[in-house]
Amino acid sequence: MTRDRRSTLVLLAGSSAVQMSSNMVAALLAASVLGPHGRGLMVLGVSTAGIVPLLAGLGTGPQLRSAYPAAGGGARRRDLVASYTWCSMAATVSAAVLAVAVSALSAPLIDPALADPRYLLALSVLTCGYVAHTQLPDGWYAAGLFRSGSLWAMATTLGGGLGLLIAVAVAPSVWALLLGQGAGMLTATTAQVVALRATGLLCFQAPARRELSRLLGRGCRALGLTLGLALALRLDRYVLGALTGAAAVGVYSVASTLGQVPRMVPNAIGQLVNRDAAVASGPLRPVRTVAATAGVVTAVGAVTGLLGWLLVIPLLGPGFAAAGPLLVVLLVAEVAFVPYAVASRALLGAGRMGAVGAFGLAWSAAALVLFLLAVQLWGTAGAAVACVTLYAGISASSWLLLTRRAARRQGPDRPRLADSDDPRPGGADDPHPEGAGDAQPRPAPLSRV
C-alpha cells in the first residue's frame, strides 16, 4: 500500500471514527436524559429518518459513483451531475413526506407518541438532514475527492450532535432532540452545498432527459441493495418496538450504538474498494483485505465491549443494565459483517446493480422473518442473536456473488481473484488522489475487483 493510499484510508477511518464517536456520545446523552422509553421513541425516529432517504434517492448515489469516472468531461458529465442534483432535491421533499407517513401509520402498532404533531415536524426536519447526509457525500466520492467527502460527512454529523446538545440544554424532550439534531445537520448542509457548487459537483441547470432517465433507471436497480439491506440492518428496532414496546428499543439501542463502533473500519475500506471497482484500478486481493479488516474489528470490538460493559450502568443507571450482555453479542455480529462490507462495495462500484438489488431485497425479506421469530421467542436477546445469524448470512452470500461473477469473466489470460500480488508495474495500490475522478478510465470488469 502506497503512502498516499494509506493516508486516504487513515483519513476515511478517522472521519468514520469521529462520526461514530459523535453518534455514540449523542446516544448516551439522549439515553441519560430521556430514559429507556423516550430513548426508544427517538431511536425509532432516527431509524426512520435514516432509511427513508435511501428509498427517496432511488439508488442514484451508487449509480453516480459508478458512472461518473467513465462519463468523461464536458456536457455529458454536467448532465450527469445536473440529473443527480435534481434527483437529490426531489428526494429531500419526498423523503420528509414519507417519513411522516411511516411514523404516523406505525403509531397504533408501537406507541401513540409517534403521531404527535411536534414529533412529526421534528422528524421531517431530521429526515431532510439525513437526505443530505446520504446524497451529498456521494458527489465527492464519485470524483475521487475522499478528503472533502469525509470531512463534509463529519461536519454534518458534528452539526447534528451540536444541535442535539443545544436541544438538551433548552428543552430536553424527544421531539426537541430530534429537531435540534436535524437543524444542526441542515446548517452544515448549507455550507456543503456552496462547496459542491464551487467545484462543479452540484449543478442546477435543467438536466438532459436521456441522462436523467439513465441515472434513475440504473439507480433503481441498486435500490434493492441500498434500501433492502438498510431495512435488514434496522428491522430489529421496529420489530422490538411492535412486539415489546419503546422501552426495550431504548435499551437495545444503547448496545447497538456501542456495538457499531468497530464498523468505522470496514466502512472506510469499503469507500476505497468502491472507487477501485469503478475505475478498474486493479484486483482487490479480497481474502487479505477481509482478514486484515476482521482482525482490526475484533480488536476494536474487544476494547469497546469491555468499556461498554463497565460503564453502561454507572453512566445510564440500572434501567439500561441489560445493554451489557446484548453488546457482547452484537460485537460478534460486527465481525461477521466484515465480508459484506467489502464485497457489496465492490459489486456496486463495478456497476452490478441488478444482481445486488435482488440480493438486498431477498435478505430484507429474510430479516423480517428472522427478527419476528427471534424477538417473539426471546425478546431483545433474540434480536441480538438474529443479528449474528443475519450478518453472517449476508456476508457469505455477498462474498459468493462477488467471486462467482468474477470467475465468469476471467479468461485463461486474465488475472485470478486471489491474494497474489498484482503483476503490473505499480501494483494494485496506485493511489487515487483528489481530482483522480477527472480521468477517463476504462469500464470496470468485475474480475479486476
Short mmCIF file of N, CA and C in Angstrom, two decimals, residues 30 95 106 132 215 300 306 390 423:
data_model
loop_
_atom_site.label_atom_id
_atom_site.label_comp_id
_atom_site.label_asym_id
_atom_site.label_seq_id
_atom_site.Cartn_x
_atom_site.Cartn_y
_atom_site.Cartn_z
N ALA A 30 -28.64 11.24 25.12
CA ALA A 30 -30.09 11.17 24.97
C ALA A 30 -30.69 10.11 25.88
N ALA A 95 -38.83 12.36 0.80
CA ALA A 95 -38.41 11.63 2.00
C ALA A 95 -39.07 12.20 3.25
N SER A 106 -47.34 3.90 11.89
CA SER A 106 -46.82 2.90 12.83
C SER A 106 -47.21 3.20 14.27
N ALA A 132 -29.50 14.82 2.90
CA ALA A 132 -28.24 15.49 2.55
C ALA A 132 -27.04 14.65 2.97
N LEU A 215 -29.81 7.69 -15.24
CA LEU A 215 -29.46 7.71 -13.82
C LEU A 215 -30.52 7.04 -12.98
N VAL A 300 -10.84 -3.75 18.03
CA VAL A 300 -11.64 -2.59 18.45
C VAL A 300 -12.87 -3.05 19.22
N LEU A 306 -15.46 -4.26 26.52
CA LEU A 306 -15.01 -4.15 27.91
C LEU A 306 -15.46 -2.82 28.52
N LEU A 390 -28.01 -13.14 10.78
CA LEU A 390 -28.29 -12.35 9.59
C LEU A 390 -27.01 -11.83 8.95
N PRO A 423 0.73 -8.14 -10.85
CA PRO A 423 1.95 -8.20 -11.64
C PRO A 423 2.24 -6.94 -12.41
#
